[in-house]
Structures are given as C-alpha cells and as structure tokens.
Short mmCIF file of C-alpha atoms in Angstrom, two decimals:
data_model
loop_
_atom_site.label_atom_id
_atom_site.label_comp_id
_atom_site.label_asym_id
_atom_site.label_seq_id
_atom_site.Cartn_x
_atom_site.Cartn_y
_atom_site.Cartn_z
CA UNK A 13 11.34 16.78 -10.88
CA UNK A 14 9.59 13.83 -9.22
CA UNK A 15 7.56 16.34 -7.42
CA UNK A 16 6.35 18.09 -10.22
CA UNK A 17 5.25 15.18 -12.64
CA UNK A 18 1.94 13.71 -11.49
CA UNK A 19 3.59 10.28 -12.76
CA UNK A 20 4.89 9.28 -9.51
CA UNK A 21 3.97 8.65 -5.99
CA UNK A 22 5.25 10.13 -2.77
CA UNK A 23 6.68 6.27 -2.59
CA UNK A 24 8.08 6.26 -6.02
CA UNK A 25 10.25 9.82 -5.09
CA UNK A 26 11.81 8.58 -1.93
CA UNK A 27 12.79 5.47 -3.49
CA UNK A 28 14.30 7.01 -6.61
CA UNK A 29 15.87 9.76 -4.41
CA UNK A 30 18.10 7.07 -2.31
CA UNK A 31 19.15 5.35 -4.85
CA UNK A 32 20.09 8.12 -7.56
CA UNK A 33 23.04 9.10 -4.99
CA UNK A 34 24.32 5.42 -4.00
CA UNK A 35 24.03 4.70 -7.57
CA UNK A 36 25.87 8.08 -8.57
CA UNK A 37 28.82 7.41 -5.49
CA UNK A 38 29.84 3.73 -7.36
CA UNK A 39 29.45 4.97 -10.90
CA UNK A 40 31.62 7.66 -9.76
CA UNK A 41 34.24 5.70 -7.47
CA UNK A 42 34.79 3.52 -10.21
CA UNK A 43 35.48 6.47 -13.00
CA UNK A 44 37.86 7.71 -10.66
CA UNK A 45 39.84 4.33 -10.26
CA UNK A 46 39.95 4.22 -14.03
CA UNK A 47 41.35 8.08 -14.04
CA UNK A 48 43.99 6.89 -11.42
CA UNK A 49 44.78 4.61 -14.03
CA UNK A 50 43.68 1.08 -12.14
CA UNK A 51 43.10 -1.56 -14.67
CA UNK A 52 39.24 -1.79 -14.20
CA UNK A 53 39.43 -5.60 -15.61
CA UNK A 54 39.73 -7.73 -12.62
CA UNK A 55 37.43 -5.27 -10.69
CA UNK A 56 34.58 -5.39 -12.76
CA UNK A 57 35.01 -9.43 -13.14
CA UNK A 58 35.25 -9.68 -9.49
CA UNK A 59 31.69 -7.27 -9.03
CA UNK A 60 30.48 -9.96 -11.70
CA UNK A 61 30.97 -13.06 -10.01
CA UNK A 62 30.17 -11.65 -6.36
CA UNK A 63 26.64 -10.42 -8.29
CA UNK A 64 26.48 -13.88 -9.29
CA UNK A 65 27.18 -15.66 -5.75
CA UNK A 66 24.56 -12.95 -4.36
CA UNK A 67 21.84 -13.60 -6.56
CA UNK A 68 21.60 -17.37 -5.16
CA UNK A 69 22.63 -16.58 -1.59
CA UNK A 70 19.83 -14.06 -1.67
CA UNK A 71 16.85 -15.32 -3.64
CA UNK A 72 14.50 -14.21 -0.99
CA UNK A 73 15.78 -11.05 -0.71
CA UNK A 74 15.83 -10.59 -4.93
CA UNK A 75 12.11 -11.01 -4.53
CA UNK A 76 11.57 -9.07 -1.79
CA UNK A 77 13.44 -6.39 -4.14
CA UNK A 78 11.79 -7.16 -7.17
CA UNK A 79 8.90 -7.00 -5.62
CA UNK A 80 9.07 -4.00 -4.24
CA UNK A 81 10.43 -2.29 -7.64
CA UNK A 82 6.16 -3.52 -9.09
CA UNK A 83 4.86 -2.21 -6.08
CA UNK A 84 6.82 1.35 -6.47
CA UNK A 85 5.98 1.35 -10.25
CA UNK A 86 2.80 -0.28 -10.26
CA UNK A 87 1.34 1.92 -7.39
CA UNK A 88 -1.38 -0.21 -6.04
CA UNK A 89 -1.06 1.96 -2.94
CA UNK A 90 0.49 4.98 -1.61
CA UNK A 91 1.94 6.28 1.70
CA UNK A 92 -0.84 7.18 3.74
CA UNK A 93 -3.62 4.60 2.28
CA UNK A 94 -5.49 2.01 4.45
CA UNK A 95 -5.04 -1.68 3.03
CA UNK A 96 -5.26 -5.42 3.56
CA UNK A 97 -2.35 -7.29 2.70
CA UNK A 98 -0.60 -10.02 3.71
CA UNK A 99 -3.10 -11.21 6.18
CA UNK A 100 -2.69 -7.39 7.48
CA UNK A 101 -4.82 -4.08 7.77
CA UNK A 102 -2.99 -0.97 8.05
CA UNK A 103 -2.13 2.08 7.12
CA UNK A 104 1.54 2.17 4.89
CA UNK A 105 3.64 4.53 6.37
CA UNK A 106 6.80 3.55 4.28
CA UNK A 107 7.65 0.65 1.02
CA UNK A 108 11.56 0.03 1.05
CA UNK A 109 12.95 -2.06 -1.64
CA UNK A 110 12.39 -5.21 0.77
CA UNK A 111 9.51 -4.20 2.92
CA UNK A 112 6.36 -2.50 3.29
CA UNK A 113 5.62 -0.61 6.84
CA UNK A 114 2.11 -0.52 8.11
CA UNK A 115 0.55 1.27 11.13
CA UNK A 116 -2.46 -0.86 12.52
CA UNK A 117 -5.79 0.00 13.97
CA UNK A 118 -4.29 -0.93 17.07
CA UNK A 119 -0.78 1.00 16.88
CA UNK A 120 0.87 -1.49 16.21
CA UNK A 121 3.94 -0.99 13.40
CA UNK A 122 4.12 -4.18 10.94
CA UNK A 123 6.58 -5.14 8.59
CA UNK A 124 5.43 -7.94 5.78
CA UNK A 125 8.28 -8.21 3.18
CA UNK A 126 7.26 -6.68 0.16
CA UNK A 127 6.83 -10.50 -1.71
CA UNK A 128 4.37 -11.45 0.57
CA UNK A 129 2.74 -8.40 -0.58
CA UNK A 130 2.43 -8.89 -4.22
CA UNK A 131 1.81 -12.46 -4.09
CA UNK A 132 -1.51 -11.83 -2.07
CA UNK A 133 -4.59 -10.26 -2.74
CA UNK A 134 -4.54 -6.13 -2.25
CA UNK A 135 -7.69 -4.46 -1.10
CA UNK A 136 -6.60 -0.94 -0.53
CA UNK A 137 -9.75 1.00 1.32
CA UNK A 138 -8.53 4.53 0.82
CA UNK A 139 -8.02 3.88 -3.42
CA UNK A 140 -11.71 5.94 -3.90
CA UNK A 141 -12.77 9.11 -2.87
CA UNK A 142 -15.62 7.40 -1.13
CA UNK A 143 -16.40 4.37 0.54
CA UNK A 144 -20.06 1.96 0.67
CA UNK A 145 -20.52 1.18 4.05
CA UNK A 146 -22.70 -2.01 4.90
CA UNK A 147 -24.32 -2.50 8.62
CA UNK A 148 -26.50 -5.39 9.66
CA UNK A 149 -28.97 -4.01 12.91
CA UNK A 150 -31.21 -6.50 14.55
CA UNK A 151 -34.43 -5.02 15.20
CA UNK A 152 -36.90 -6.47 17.58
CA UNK A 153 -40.26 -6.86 15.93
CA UNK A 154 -42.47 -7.01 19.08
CA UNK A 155 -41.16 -3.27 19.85
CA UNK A 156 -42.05 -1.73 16.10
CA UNK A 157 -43.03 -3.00 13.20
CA UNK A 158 -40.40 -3.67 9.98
CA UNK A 159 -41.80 -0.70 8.28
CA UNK A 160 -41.60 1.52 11.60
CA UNK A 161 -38.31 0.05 11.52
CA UNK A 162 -37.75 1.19 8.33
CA UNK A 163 -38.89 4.82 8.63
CA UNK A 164 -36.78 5.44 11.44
CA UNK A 165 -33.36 4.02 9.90
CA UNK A 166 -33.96 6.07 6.93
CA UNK A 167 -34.53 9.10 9.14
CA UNK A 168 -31.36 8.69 10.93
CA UNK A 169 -29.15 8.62 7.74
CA UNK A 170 -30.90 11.16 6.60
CA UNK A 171 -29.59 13.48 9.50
CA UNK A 172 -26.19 11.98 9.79
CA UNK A 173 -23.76 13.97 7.66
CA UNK A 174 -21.23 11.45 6.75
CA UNK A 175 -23.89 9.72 4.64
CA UNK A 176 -24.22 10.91 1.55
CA UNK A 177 -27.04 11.80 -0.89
CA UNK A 178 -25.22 10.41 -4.25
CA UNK A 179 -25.54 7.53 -4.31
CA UNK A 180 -28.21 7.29 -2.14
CA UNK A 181 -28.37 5.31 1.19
CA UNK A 182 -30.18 1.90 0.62
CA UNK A 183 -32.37 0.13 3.24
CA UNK A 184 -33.40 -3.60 3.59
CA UNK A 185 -34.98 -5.21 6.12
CA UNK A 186 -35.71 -8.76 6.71
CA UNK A 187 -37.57 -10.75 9.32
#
C-alpha cells in the first residue's frame, strides 16, 4: 500500500516495513502468553520500568530515534538525493531510525546520526528539477576586450546542451 500512495517516500516504506513485523511478533508473543494463561501483570510492569531505565540510559539514542521518525515523516530528502548535512555532502543511500547513510563525492560511505542531522541546516541539491549554476572565469583583458569576452561566453552556453533556455543563462563581467 505504501507503494501505491504518493504520500510516502521510498525511505518512509522501508522504515514502516521493518517495523510493522517486529511490532506485529511482540504484540503477538504477548497475546499468546495471555492465551497460555500467564498473568500478563508483572510482565507488562516489568516492560514499564525497563522502558523507563532505557529512556535515561539512552537519551542519545531517543534522539537519534526521534529524530529520525521527523526526518522519515517530514521528508526533507529522499534515498537517492544529493545533500549537505552535518558538515557532509553526499548522496543518502539509506535513513535508519538512528542514522542517515551517505555516499560522498569521493566514495566514501558516512554515517552522521540522524540528530546531528535535524539539528543542522539541510541544503538538499537534488530537491528541484533543475539546478542555477554560478562560475567565476578570469579573463585577461590585454588578450580581448570585456565585451569580446562577453560575446564569446554567451556563445559557448549557447552551444552547450546542459544549459538551458528557460530561464535564460545570465552573463556579468567585471574588470
């Protein structure tokens, strides 16, 4: 159903996937205790308190985890996009409940736990169908003048196919 709805991300799926079944195997462990006719009292008291002694051991790890439940809901990226993160560049190959996997320009495979994440700025690259591109080129002036300069950048994005005609390329030159 995941697949289907337009709702969710790629991310979102595989997240929801793993945990519907360990979810589903407790739920269902502990119905069948109570059919065996266990007294579910002290086991649900002890789950309480262990929850409880967990949630301070772990306080890193709760934020990691929570999150990682904004960025799977909130979708600032997806699997596949190119961001800055963290202090990082990459591209996210996976977000786990605790961490976010990227792939670096230099093949390198990151991990930055998913708080680090959220509590930093996210530029993701690959968010918009297309991207402004800015380049600074020195040009000698002794060799051709700024507006000979001028002519013959335009001509060469002209003739380069990546650049596009809407919006249009933009030129300025400075001395």
């Amino acid at each position: 159903g995941l697949h289907r709805t337009k709702l969710s991300s790629r991310l979102l799926a595989r997240f929801v996937r793993g945990w519907v079944g360990r979810v589903g195997a407790l739920v269902g462990a502990l119905i069948g205790l109570s059919w065996s006719g266990t007294n579910m009292t002290p086991i649900l008291a002890t789950l309480g308190a262990a929850g409880f002694i967990l949630a301070f051991a772990l306080q890193n790890t709760i934020s990691n985890f929570a999150s990682g439940l904004l960025i799977l809901f909130q979708r600032p990226f997806d699997s596949g996009d190119e961001i800055e993160a963290a202090g990082v560049t990459g591209e996210v190959e996976q977000v786990s409940l605790f961490s976010t996997h990227l792939s670096t320009a230099e093949n390198r495979k990151v991990i930055v736990p998913n708080n680090k994440i959220w509590e930093d700025v996210i530029v993701n690259s690959t968010g918009a169908p297309t991207r402004r591109l800015q380049i600074e080129i020195e040009v000698n002036s002794e060799d051709h003048s700024l507006e000979e300069s001028e002519e013959l950048l335009m001509r060469v994005m002209q003739r380069t196919p990546d650049v596009l005609d809407e919006p249009a390329p933009d030129l300025k030159l400075s001395a």
